[in-house]
Coordinates of C-alpha atoms and ligand atoms in Angstrom, one line a residue:
X1 CA -13.4 -90.4 -80.5
X2 CA -17.1 -90.6 -79.5
X3 CA -19.2 -87.6 -79.9
X4 CA -20.1 -87.7 -76.3
X5 CA -16.4 -87.6 -75.4
X6 CA -15.9 -84.9 -77.9
X7 CA -18.8 -83.0 -76.5
X8 CA -17.6 -83.3 -72.8
X9 CA -14.2 -82.1 -73.9
X10 CA -15.8 -79.4 -75.9
X11 CA -17.9 -78.1 -72.9
X12 CA -14.6 -78.4 -70.6
X13 CA -12.5 -76.3 -73.1
X14 CA -15.5 -74.0 -73.5
X15 CA -15.7 -73.4 -69.8
X16 CA -12.0 -73.1 -69.5
X17 CA -11.8 -70.8 -72.3
X18 CA -14.6 -68.5 -70.8
X19 CA -12.7 -68.5 -67.5
X20 CA -9.5 -67.4 -69.3
X21 CA -11.4 -64.9 -71.2
X22 CA -12.7 -63.2 -68.1
X23 CA -9.1 -63.2 -66.7
X24 CA -7.9 -61.8 -70.0
X25 CA -10.7 -59.3 -70.0
X26 CA -9.7 -58.2 -66.5
X27 CA -6.0 -58.0 -67.8
X28 CA -7.3 -56.1 -70.9
X29 CA -9.2 -53.7 -68.6
X30 CA -6.0 -53.3 -66.9
X31 CA -4.3 -52.5 -70.1
X32 CA -2.5 -55.7 -70.4
X33 CA -4.5 -57.5 -73.2
X34 CA -2.3 -59.9 -75.1
X35 CA -2.4 -61.8 -78.4
X36 CA -3.2 -65.2 -76.7
X37 CA -6.4 -63.9 -75.4
X38 CA -7.4 -62.8 -78.8
X39 CA -6.4 -66.3 -80.3
X40 CA -8.4 -68.1 -77.6
X41 CA -11.4 -65.9 -78.3
X42 CA -11.4 -66.8 -81.8
X43 CA -11.2 -70.6 -81.0
X44 CA -13.6 -70.6 -78.3
X45 CA -16.2 -68.1 -79.4
X46 CA -19.8 -69.1 -80.0
X47 CA -19.1 -69.7 -83.7
X48 CA -15.7 -71.5 -83.2
X49 CA -15.4 -75.0 -84.4
X50 CA -12.8 -77.1 -82.6
X51 CA -11.8 -80.3 -84.2
X52 CA -13.5 -83.4 -82.7
X53 CA -10.2 -85.3 -82.2
X54 CA -8.7 -84.3 -78.9
X55 CA -5.3 -84.7 -80.5
X56 CA -6.1 -82.2 -83.2
X57 CA -7.8 -80.0 -80.8
X58 CA -4.8 -80.2 -78.5
X59 CA -2.5 -79.3 -81.4
X60 CA -4.6 -76.4 -82.2
X61 CA -4.7 -75.2 -78.6
X62 CA -1.1 -75.7 -77.7
X63 CA 0.1 -72.4 -79.2
X64 CA -2.8 -70.7 -77.6
X65 CA -2.0 -72.3 -74.2
X66 CA 1.6 -71.4 -74.6
X67 CA 0.6 -67.8 -75.3
X68 CA -1.7 -67.9 -72.3
X69 CA 1.0 -69.2 -70.1
X70 CA 3.1 -66.2 -71.2
X71 CA 0.2 -63.9 -70.6
X72 CA -0.2 -65.4 -67.1
X73 CA 3.6 -65.0 -66.4
X74 CA 3.4 -61.3 -67.7
X75 CA 0.3 -60.7 -65.6
X76 CA 2.1 -62.3 -62.5
X77 CA 5.1 -60.2 -63.2
X78 CA 3.0 -57.0 -63.5
X79 CA 1.1 -58.0 -60.4
X80 CA 4.3 -58.4 -58.6
X81 CA 5.4 -55.0 -59.8
X82 CA 2.1 -53.4 -58.7
X83 CA 2.3 -55.2 -55.4
X84 CA 6.0 -54.0 -55.0
X85 CA 4.9 -50.5 -55.8
X86 CA 2.1 -50.6 -53.4
X87 CA 4.4 -52.2 -50.7
X88 CA 7.0 -49.5 -51.3
X89 CA 4.3 -46.7 -51.1
X90 CA 2.8 -48.4 -48.0
X91 CA 6.4 -48.6 -46.3
X92 CA 7.0 -44.9 -47.2
X93 CA 3.6 -44.0 -45.8
X94 CA 4.1 -46.1 -42.7
X95 CA 7.6 -44.5 -41.9
X96 CA 6.1 -41.0 -42.6
X97 CA 3.3 -41.7 -40.1
X98 CA 5.8 -43.1 -37.6
X99 CA 8.0 -39.9 -38.2
X100 CA 4.9 -37.8 -37.6
X101 CA 3.9 -39.5 -34.5
X102 CA 7.6 -39.2 -33.3
X103 CA 7.4 -35.5 -34.1
X104 CA 4.1 -35.1 -32.2
X105 CA 5.5 -37.0 -29.3
X106 CA 8.5 -34.6 -29.3
X107 CA 6.3 -31.6 -29.5
X108 CA 4.2 -32.9 -26.7
X109 CA 7.2 -33.4 -24.6
X110 CA 8.4 -29.8 -25.5
X111 CA 5.0 -28.5 -24.6
X112 CA 5.1 -30.2 -21.2
X113 CA 8.5 -28.9 -20.5
X114 CA 7.5 -25.3 -21.7
X115 CA 4.5 -25.6 -19.4
X116 CA 6.6 -26.7 -16.4
X117 CA 9.1 -23.9 -17.3
X118 CA 6.3 -21.4 -17.5
X119 CA 5.1 -22.6 -14.1
X120 CA 8.6 -22.2 -12.7
X121 CA 9.0 -18.7 -14.2
X122 CA 5.6 -17.8 -12.7
X123 CA 6.6 -18.9 -9.3
X124 CA 9.9 -17.0 -9.7
X125 CA 8.2 -13.9 -10.7
X126 CA 5.9 -14.2 -7.6
X127 CA 9.0 -14.6 -5.4
X128 CA 10.6 -11.8 -7.0
X129 CA 7.6 -9.7 -6.5
X130 CA 7.3 -10.6 -2.9
X131 CA 11.1 -10.0 -2.5
X132 CA 10.6 -6.6 -4.2
X133 CA 7.7 -5.7 -1.8
X134 CA 9.9 -6.8 1.1
X135 CA 12.9 -4.7 -0.2
X136 CA 10.6 -1.8 -0.8
X137 CA 9.5 -1.9 2.8
X138 CA 13.2 -2.2 3.9
X139 CA 14.2 0.6 1.7
X140 CA 11.5 2.8 3.3
X141 CA 12.7 1.8 6.7
X142 CA 16.3 2.5 5.9
X143 CA 15.5 5.7 4.2
X144 CA 13.6 6.8 7.2
X145 CA 16.4 5.7 9.5
X146 CA 18.8 7.7 7.3
X147 CA 16.6 10.8 7.6
X148 CA 16.4 10.3 11.3
X149 CA 20.0 9.9 11.6
X150 CA 20.3 13.3 9.9
X151 CA 17.6 14.5 12.3
X152 CA 13.9 14.7 12.1
X153 CA 14.4 18.4 12.6
X154 CA 17.2 19.6 10.5
X155 CA 18.5 23.1 10.0
X156 CA 20.3 24.4 7.0
X157 CA 21.7 27.9 6.5
X158 CA 21.7 29.8 3.2
X159 CA 23.9 32.9 2.8
X160 CA 22.7 35.0 -0.2
X161 CA 25.1 36.9 -2.3
X162 CA 25.7 40.6 -1.8
X163 CA 23.2 42.4 -4.1
X164 CA 23.2 45.9 -5.6
X165 CA 20.5 47.1 -3.1
X166 CA 22.8 46.2 -0.2
X167 CA 25.3 48.8 -1.1
X168 CA 22.5 51.5 -1.7
X169 CA 21.2 50.7 1.8
X170 CA 24.7 50.6 3.5
X171 CA 25.2 53.2 6.2
X172 CA 27.2 56.0 4.5
X173 CA 29.2 56.4 7.6
X174 CA 30.6 52.9 7.3
X175 CA 30.8 52.8 3.4
X176 CA 34.3 54.1 3.4
X177 CA 35.5 52.2 6.3
X178 CA 38.0 49.5 5.9
X179 CA 35.5 46.9 7.3
X180 CA 34.5 44.6 4.5
X181 CA 30.8 44.7 3.6
X182 CA 30.5 40.9 3.8
X183 CA 30.6 39.7 7.3
X184 CA 29.0 36.2 7.0
X185 CA 31.0 33.4 5.3
X186 CA 30.6 29.7 4.6
X187 CA 33.7 28.2 6.1
X188 CA 32.8 24.7 4.7
X189 CA 29.5 23.0 3.9
X190 CA 28.5 22.7 7.6
X191 CA 30.0 25.9 9.3
X192 CA 29.2 29.6 9.2
X193 CA 31.5 32.3 10.4
X194 CA 30.3 35.7 11.3
X195 CA 33.2 37.9 11.8
X196 CA 32.7 41.7 12.2
X197 CA 34.6 44.5 13.8
X198 CA 32.5 47.7 14.0
X199 CA 33.4 50.8 15.8
X200 CA 31.7 51.2 19.2
X201 CA 30.7 47.6 19.1
X202 CA 32.4 44.6 20.6
X203 CA 34.1 42.5 17.9
X204 CA 32.1 39.5 16.7
X205 CA 33.7 36.2 15.8
X206 CA 31.2 33.5 16.0
X207 CA 30.9 30.1 14.2
X208 CA 27.7 28.1 14.0
X209 CA 27.4 24.6 12.7
X210 CA 24.4 23.3 10.8
X211 CA 23.5 20.1 8.9
X212 CA 24.3 22.1 5.7
X213 CA 25.6 25.5 4.8
X214 CA 25.1 27.0 1.3
X215 CA 27.5 29.7 0.3
X216 CA 26.4 32.8 -1.8
X217 CA 27.3 31.0 -5.1
X218 CA 25.4 27.8 -4.4
X219 CA 22.4 27.3 -6.7
X220 CA 18.8 26.5 -6.2
X221 CA 19.5 23.1 -7.5
X222 CA 22.0 22.4 -4.7
X223 CA 19.4 23.5 -2.1
X224 CA 16.8 21.2 -3.6
X225 CA 19.2 18.3 -3.7
X226 CA 19.0 18.2 0.1
X227 CA 15.2 18.7 0.1
X228 CA 14.6 15.9 -2.2
X229 CA 15.0 13.0 0.1
X230 CA 12.3 14.5 2.3
X231 CA 9.8 14.0 -0.6
X232 CA 10.7 10.3 -0.7
X233 CA 9.7 10.3 3.1
X234 CA 6.5 12.1 2.2
X235 CA 5.7 9.5 -0.4
X236 CA 6.6 6.9 2.2
X237 CA 3.8 8.3 4.4
X238 CA 5.6 10.8 6.7
X239 CA 4.4 14.4 7.1
X240 CA 7.1 16.8 5.9
X241 CA 7.6 20.6 6.4
X242 CA 10.2 22.8 4.8
X243 CA 10.3 26.3 6.1
X244 CA 12.5 29.4 5.2
X245 CA 13.3 31.5 8.3
X246 CA 15.2 34.8 8.2
X247 CA 14.8 38.6 8.1
X248 CA 13.1 40.4 5.2
X249 CA 15.1 40.6 2.1
X250 CA 17.5 37.7 2.9
X251 CA 16.2 35.4 0.3
X252 CA 13.3 33.3 1.9
X253 CA 10.9 33.8 -1.0
X254 CA 13.7 33.3 -3.5
X255 CA 14.6 30.0 -1.9
X256 CA 11.0 28.7 -1.5
X257 CA 9.4 30.1 -4.7
X258 CA 12.2 31.4 -7.0
X259 CA 12.8 34.8 -8.3
X260 CA 9.8 36.9 -8.3
X261 CA 9.1 39.8 -10.6
X262 CA 6.6 42.5 -9.8
X263 CA 3.0 41.4 -10.7
X264 CA 4.1 37.8 -11.1
X265 CA 4.6 36.4 -7.5
X266 CA 5.6 32.9 -8.7
X267 CA 7.4 32.2 -12.0
X268 CA 5.5 30.2 -14.6
X269 CA 5.9 26.4 -14.6
X270 CA 8.8 26.2 -16.9
X271 CA 12.0 24.3 -16.0
X272 CA 14.9 26.8 -15.4
X273 CA 17.9 26.9 -13.2
X274 CA 16.3 29.5 -10.8
X275 CA 13.3 27.4 -9.8
X276 CA 12.8 27.5 -6.1
X277 CA 11.7 24.6 -3.7
X278 CA 8.1 24.8 -4.4
X279 CA 8.1 24.1 -8.1
X280 CA 10.9 21.7 -7.8
X281 CA 9.1 19.8 -5.0
X282 CA 5.8 19.8 -7.0
X283 CA 7.6 18.3 -10.0
X284 CA 9.3 15.6 -7.8
X285 CA 6.1 14.9 -5.9
X286 CA 4.2 14.1 -9.1
X287 CA 7.2 12.1 -10.4
X288 CA 7.2 10.0 -7.3
X289 CA 3.4 9.4 -7.7
X290 CA 3.7 8.4 -11.2
X291 CA 6.3 5.8 -10.3
X292 CA 3.7 3.9 -8.2
X293 CA 0.4 4.4 -10.0
X294 CA -1.2 1.3 -8.1
X295 CA -1.3 3.4 -4.8
X296 CA -3.6 5.9 -6.6
X297 CA -2.5 8.9 -4.3
X298 CA -4.3 12.2 -4.9
X299 CA -3.0 15.5 -4.1
X300 CA -5.0 18.4 -2.7
X301 CA -3.7 21.7 -2.2
X302 CA -4.5 24.5 0.4
X303 CA -2.8 27.9 0.6
X304 CA -3.1 30.1 3.6
X305 CA -1.4 33.1 5.0
X306 CA -1.1 33.8 8.7
X307 CA -1.2 37.4 9.2
X308 CA -1.5 39.2 12.5
X309 CA -2.3 35.8 14.0
X310 CA -5.2 35.2 11.7
X311 CA -5.4 32.4 9.2
X312 CA -6.6 33.6 5.6
X313 CA -7.6 31.0 3.0
X314 CA -6.1 32.3 -0.2
X315 CA -7.9 29.8 -2.3
X316 CA -11.2 31.1 -1.1
X317 CA -10.5 34.7 -2.2
X318 CA -11.6 35.8 -5.6
X319 CA -10.7 39.5 -5.6
X320 CA -14.2 40.7 -5.1
X321 CA -14.3 39.6 -1.5
X322 CA -13.1 41.6 1.5
X323 CA -9.6 42.6 1.1
X324 CA -8.6 40.4 4.0
X325 CA -10.4 37.4 2.7
X326 CA -12.1 34.7 4.7
X327 CA -10.6 34.1 8.1
X328 CA -10.2 30.4 9.2
X329 CA -9.9 29.0 12.6
X330 CA -7.8 26.1 13.6
X331 CA -9.7 23.2 15.3
X332 CA -8.1 20.3 17.1
X333 CA -9.5 17.0 16.3
X334 CA -9.1 13.5 17.7
X335 CA -5.5 12.1 17.9
X336 CA -4.3 15.8 18.4
X337 CA -4.4 16.3 14.6
X338 CA -5.2 19.9 13.6
X339 CA -7.7 20.8 10.9
X340 CA -8.8 24.1 9.6
X341 CA -12.4 24.5 9.4
X342 CA -13.7 25.0 5.9
X343 CA -10.3 25.5 4.6
X344 CA -10.4 25.1 0.7
X345 CA -8.6 22.2 -0.7
X346 CA -8.2 22.1 -4.5
X347 CA -7.3 18.8 -6.1
X348 CA -4.2 19.0 -8.6
X349 CA -3.2 16.4 -11.0
X350 CA 0.3 17.7 -12.2
X351 CA 3.1 20.0 -11.1
X352 CA 1.9 22.5 -13.7
X353 CA -1.6 22.6 -12.1
X354 CA -0.2 22.9 -8.7
X355 CA 2.0 25.8 -9.8
X356 CA -0.8 27.5 -11.6
X357 CA -2.9 27.4 -8.4
X358 CA 0.0 28.7 -6.3
X359 CA 0.6 31.5 -8.8
X360 CA -3.0 32.5 -8.9
X361 CA -3.6 32.7 -5.1
X362 CA -0.2 34.4 -4.5
X363 CA -1.2 37.1 -7.0
X364 CA -4.3 37.7 -4.7
X365 CA -1.8 37.7 -1.8
X366 CA 0.3 40.3 -3.6
X367 CA -2.7 42.5 -4.2
X368 CA -3.6 42.2 -0.6
X369 CA -0.1 43.2 0.3
X370 CA -0.4 46.5 -1.5
X371 CA -3.6 47.4 0.2
X372 CA -3.1 46.0 3.8
X373 CA 0.5 45.3 4.6
X374 CA 3.7 46.8 3.4
X375 CA 5.0 43.7 1.6
X376 CA 4.3 40.1 1.4
X377 CA 6.9 39.1 4.0
X378 CA 4.5 40.6 6.7
X379 CA 2.6 37.4 6.7
X380 CA 3.5 33.7 6.9
X381 CA 2.7 31.9 3.8
X382 CA 1.9 28.2 4.1
X383 CA 1.3 25.9 1.1
X384 CA 0.0 22.5 2.1
X385 CA -0.2 19.5 -0.2
X386 CA -2.2 16.7 1.3
X387 CA -1.7 13.3 -0.2
X388 CA -4.7 11.0 0.1
X389 CA -5.4 7.5 -1.1
X390 CA -8.5 7.1 -3.2
X391 CA -11.7 6.2 -1.4
X392 CA -12.8 2.7 -1.5
X393 CA -15.4 1.9 -4.2
X394 CA -18.9 2.4 -3.1
X395 CA -18.1 4.4 -0.1
X396 CA -20.0 7.8 0.4
X397 CA -18.6 10.4 -1.9
X398 CA -16.3 7.9 -3.6
X399 CA -16.9 9.2 -7.0
X400 CA -14.5 11.9 -8.3
X401 CA -14.0 12.3 -12.0
X402 CA -10.5 11.0 -13.0
X403 CA -7.7 13.5 -13.7
X404 CA -8.0 13.2 -17.5
X405 CA -11.7 13.9 -17.3
X406 CA -11.3 16.9 -15.0
X407 CA -8.6 18.3 -17.3
X408 CA -10.8 17.8 -20.3
X409 CA -13.6 19.7 -18.5
X410 CA -11.3 22.6 -17.8
X411 CA -10.8 24.3 -14.4
X412 CA -13.5 23.6 -11.9
X413 CA -15.7 26.5 -10.7
X414 CA -15.0 28.2 -7.5
X415 CA -18.0 26.5 -5.7
X416 CA -16.8 23.1 -6.6
X417 CA -13.7 23.3 -4.5
X418 CA -13.5 21.0 -1.6
X419 CA -13.4 21.9 2.0
X420 CA -10.7 20.3 4.1
X421 CA -11.6 17.3 6.2
X422 CA -8.4 15.4 6.4
X423 CA -10.6 12.3 6.1
X424 CA -11.0 12.3 9.9
X425 CA -14.1 12.3 11.9
X426 CA -14.7 15.5 13.7
X427 CA -18.2 16.7 14.4
X428 CA -20.2 19.1 12.5
X429 CA -17.6 20.7 10.2
X430 CA -18.5 19.3 6.9
X431 CA -21.7 17.3 7.0
X432 CA -22.3 13.6 5.9
X433 CA -21.0 13.7 2.4
X434 CA -17.2 13.8 3.0
X435 CA -15.2 11.4 0.9
X436 CA -14.0 8.2 2.7
X437 CA -10.5 8.9 1.8
X438 CA -7.5 8.4 4.0
X439 CA -4.8 11.0 4.5
X440 CA -1.4 9.5 3.5
X441 CA 0.9 12.3 4.3
X442 CA 1.0 16.1 4.3
X443 CA 3.7 18.4 2.8
X444 CA 3.9 22.0 4.2
X445 CA 6.0 24.5 2.5
X446 CA 6.3 27.7 4.6
X447 CA 7.7 31.1 3.6
X448 CA 7.9 32.8 6.9
X449 CA 7.3 36.4 7.6
X450 CA 10.6 38.3 8.0
X451 CA 12.0 38.4 11.6
X452 CA 12.6 42.0 12.4
X453 CA 14.0 43.9 15.4
X454 CA 11.6 46.8 16.0
X455 CA 14.3 49.0 17.2
X456 CA 16.3 48.6 14.2
X457 CA 13.5 48.7 11.6
X458 CA 12.0 51.9 13.3
X459 CA 8.4 50.9 12.2
X460 CA 5.4 52.4 13.7
X461 CA 1.6 52.2 13.6
X462 CA 0.0 49.2 11.8
X463 CA 3.5 48.1 10.7
X464 CA 4.6 48.0 14.3
X465 CA 1.5 45.9 15.1
X466 CA 2.4 43.6 12.2
X467 CA 6.0 43.3 13.4
X468 CA 4.9 42.6 16.9
X469 CA 2.6 39.7 15.7
X470 CA 5.4 38.3 13.5
X471 CA 7.8 38.4 16.3
X472 CA 5.3 36.8 18.7
X473 CA 4.7 34.0 16.3
X474 CA 8.3 33.4 15.6
X475 CA 9.0 33.4 19.3
X476 CA 6.2 30.8 19.7
X477 CA 7.8 28.7 17.0
X478 CA 11.0 28.9 19.0
X479 CA 9.2 27.9 22.2
X480 CA 7.7 24.9 20.4
X481 CA 11.0 23.8 19.2
X482 CA 12.6 24.5 22.5
X483 CA 9.9 22.4 24.3
X484 CA 10.5 19.6 21.9
X485 CA 14.3 19.8 22.4
X486 CA 13.9 19.5 26.2
X487 CA 11.3 16.8 25.7
X488 CA 8.8 18.6 27.8
X489 CA 5.4 17.0 28.5
X490 CA 3.6 20.0 27.3
X491 CA 4.5 21.6 24.0
X492 CA 2.9 25.1 23.5
X493 CA 1.5 24.6 20.1
X494 CA -1.6 26.8 20.8
X495 CA 0.3 29.9 21.8
X496 CA 0.1 31.0 18.1
X497 CA -2.0 30.2 15.1
X498 CA 1.3 29.5 13.1
X499 CA 2.4 26.7 15.5
X500 CA -1.1 25.4 15.9
X501 CA -1.5 25.2 12.2
X502 CA 1.9 23.5 11.8
X503 CA 1.3 21.0 14.8
X504 CA 1.4 18.1 12.6
X505 CA 4.8 18.7 11.2
X506 CA 6.6 19.9 14.3
X507 CA 7.7 16.9 16.3
X508 CA 6.7 13.4 16.3
X509 CA 8.1 11.5 13.2
X510 CA 7.4 14.3 11.0
X511 CA 10.3 15.7 9.0
X512 CA 11.1 19.2 9.4
X513 CA 13.7 21.2 7.5
X514 CA 14.4 24.8 8.5
X515 CA 16.4 26.9 6.0
X516 CA 17.9 29.8 7.6
X517 CA 18.3 32.6 5.1
X518 CA 20.8 35.2 6.0
X519 CA 22.2 38.4 4.4
X520 CA 26.0 38.6 4.2
X521 CA 25.9 42.4 5.0
X522 CA 27.6 44.0 7.9
X523 CA 24.3 46.2 8.2
X524 CA 22.2 43.2 9.0
X525 CA 24.5 41.4 11.4
X526 CA 22.5 41.8 14.4
X527 CA 19.5 40.1 12.7
X528 CA 21.7 37.6 11.2
X529 CA 23.1 36.7 14.7
X530 CA 19.5 36.4 16.0
X531 CA 18.6 34.1 13.1
X532 CA 21.7 31.9 13.5
X533 CA 20.8 31.7 17.2
X534 CA 17.3 30.5 16.5
X535 CA 18.7 27.9 14.1
X536 CA 21.2 26.7 16.7
X537 CA 18.6 26.2 19.3
X538 CA 16.1 24.5 16.8
X539 CA 19.0 22.2 16.0
X540 CA 18.9 20.9 19.6
X541 CA 15.7 19.1 18.9
X542 CA 16.7 15.5 18.8
X543 CA 15.0 12.6 17.0
X544 CA 12.6 10.6 18.8
X545 CA 11.6 13.4 21.0
X546 CA 8.6 13.0 23.3
X547 CA 5.5 15.1 22.3
X548 CA 2.6 15.6 24.5
X549 CA -0.3 13.5 23.2
X550 CA 1.6 12.7 20.0
X551 CA 0.9 9.3 18.4
X552 CA 3.6 6.7 18.8
X553 CA 6.1 6.4 15.9
X554 CA 4.4 4.4 13.2
X555 CA 5.6 2.3 10.4
X556 CA 5.7 3.8 6.8
X557 CA 2.7 3.4 4.8
Ligands
ADP1 P1 12.6 37.5 1.6 O1 11.6 36.8 1.0 O2 13.4 37.0 2.6 O3 12.2 39.0 2.0 P2 13.5 37.7 -1.1 O4 13.5 36.2 -1.4 O5 12.4 38.5 -1.8 O6 13.7 38.0 0.4 O7 14.9 38.1 -1.6 C1 15.2 39.6 -1.7 C2 16.0 39.8 -3.1 O8 17.2 39.2 -3.1 C3 15.2 39.3 -4.3 O9 15.4 40.2 -5.3 C4 15.9 38.1 -4.6 O10 15.7 37.9 -6.0 C5 17.3 38.3 -4.2 N1 17.9 37.1 -3.8 C6 17.7 36.4 -2.6 N2 18.5 35.3 -2.5 C7 19.2 35.3 -3.6 C8 20.2 34.3 -4.1 N3 20.6 33.3 -3.6 N4 20.7 34.6 -5.4 C9 20.3 35.8 -6.1 N5 19.4 36.5 -5.6 C10 18.9 36.4 -4.5
MG2 MG1 9.5 37.2 0.9

């Protein structure tokens, strides 16, 4: 074989061997180096000498080529395996991605459906809220109708039990008689029977009907049970008055305030079974207010006594002032609403505060009672709770410290008490800085002075004068109720300070409850008959009565 040919073959095999070496090096780098590549390296390296004869060279290369083929096959197989692994991983990855995408789509759909459900629930809530507001309004109207059906002026009668002092005061001549000491009986919860046969007197066998009659055994709780719906009316925006009427010693103060011990006119604010209307009403009032905090109702209290046809502000007294305390006049404002000039109105934020205020001022009243009049029943006591809605932000006098702040700061000094304005415009009484608040409704609790027959009580001097003032004011009250019953155009509110002061709660759509308190004793039968007669006449006052100058019935607020 010529050297040129041998040289060409030699270069060809050299190039081929280098190519294979690179492949093998690659395979070797991949950890797959084989024996063929090592053999080839030894044959084709720079110092290798291939035979010049192609046949001999072929013979020498054949095993190497065979080995190379094996290596290529192995390489191919390992490549296939690597590829298959890669493919498997790719498939797994792709299916995981697909699953992830599917999950994300499902979550997106769930999110969309939750969003639409939330929108639906929000709409339902709005509908429920507007239905609730509507129902609340209807409830107010129905409650008011119910109260009106029972009568805007209602008369209840309470017969107190026979007490030890009744026997002591019993006429000795009649003590041994066969006539029973108890002559007044509750026949049922609407009927009172007065049955009495006395020597030298015509027999009495009278029955009277009232909206409710309480027998001697009935509790304070039972009495308040019938008062309670009126407080709902108060919270709905109607003026409410609850008054106790009857002769001295028949249980008016017991009914209105609870049992009183000497030196402690109103029992402390602790729940107990004997609590009267005042503490229970205070508790219920603040309970109703707390039920609806969004209305931000505020309560101001004023306490007055009407004594000898003069109005005395018990919250303005401080023990050092004149025994009779500051007198107040009733002024009539626009819309025929009455206000008392410069009457002190003290804000209260809880039933306990209300009762503390009442106890404090009644203590002053009791002191006055010892120095000026014979007993506290010689004056009419009127406790007024005025409910106002908070002044609008930014209006004059709108800033009042919140209840918590006021409580934290302790009781306010005397000078910081507010003077009554009722939130209405009437000239000159209070100056420019009145709070721009609106009166929502007014509750008046009245412990009337004892009705007395002068002839029977045998009083003289200043006591006689007091008795005549009391009787005149009670007669004026009767006249007002009579005029309302007969729907007269003119109602004589101004005939007495008592009726003038109570003008807002007598007639119109105000709710008045008169609790007639009577003694069961034979000795008091004449006064009991007078009291029951007053109640029977007051009961004639029908709902919807016309009242001179009174505003038209309004919707509840
Ligand atoms: P008034 O205020 O009408 O003058 P009071 O309320 O002071 O009469 O009552 C006179 C007395 O009778 C008081 O000692 C009072 O505790 C008692 N009393 C009145 N009503 C009842 C009653 N329903 N149950 C028990 N005691 C009563
Ligand atoms: Mg009394």
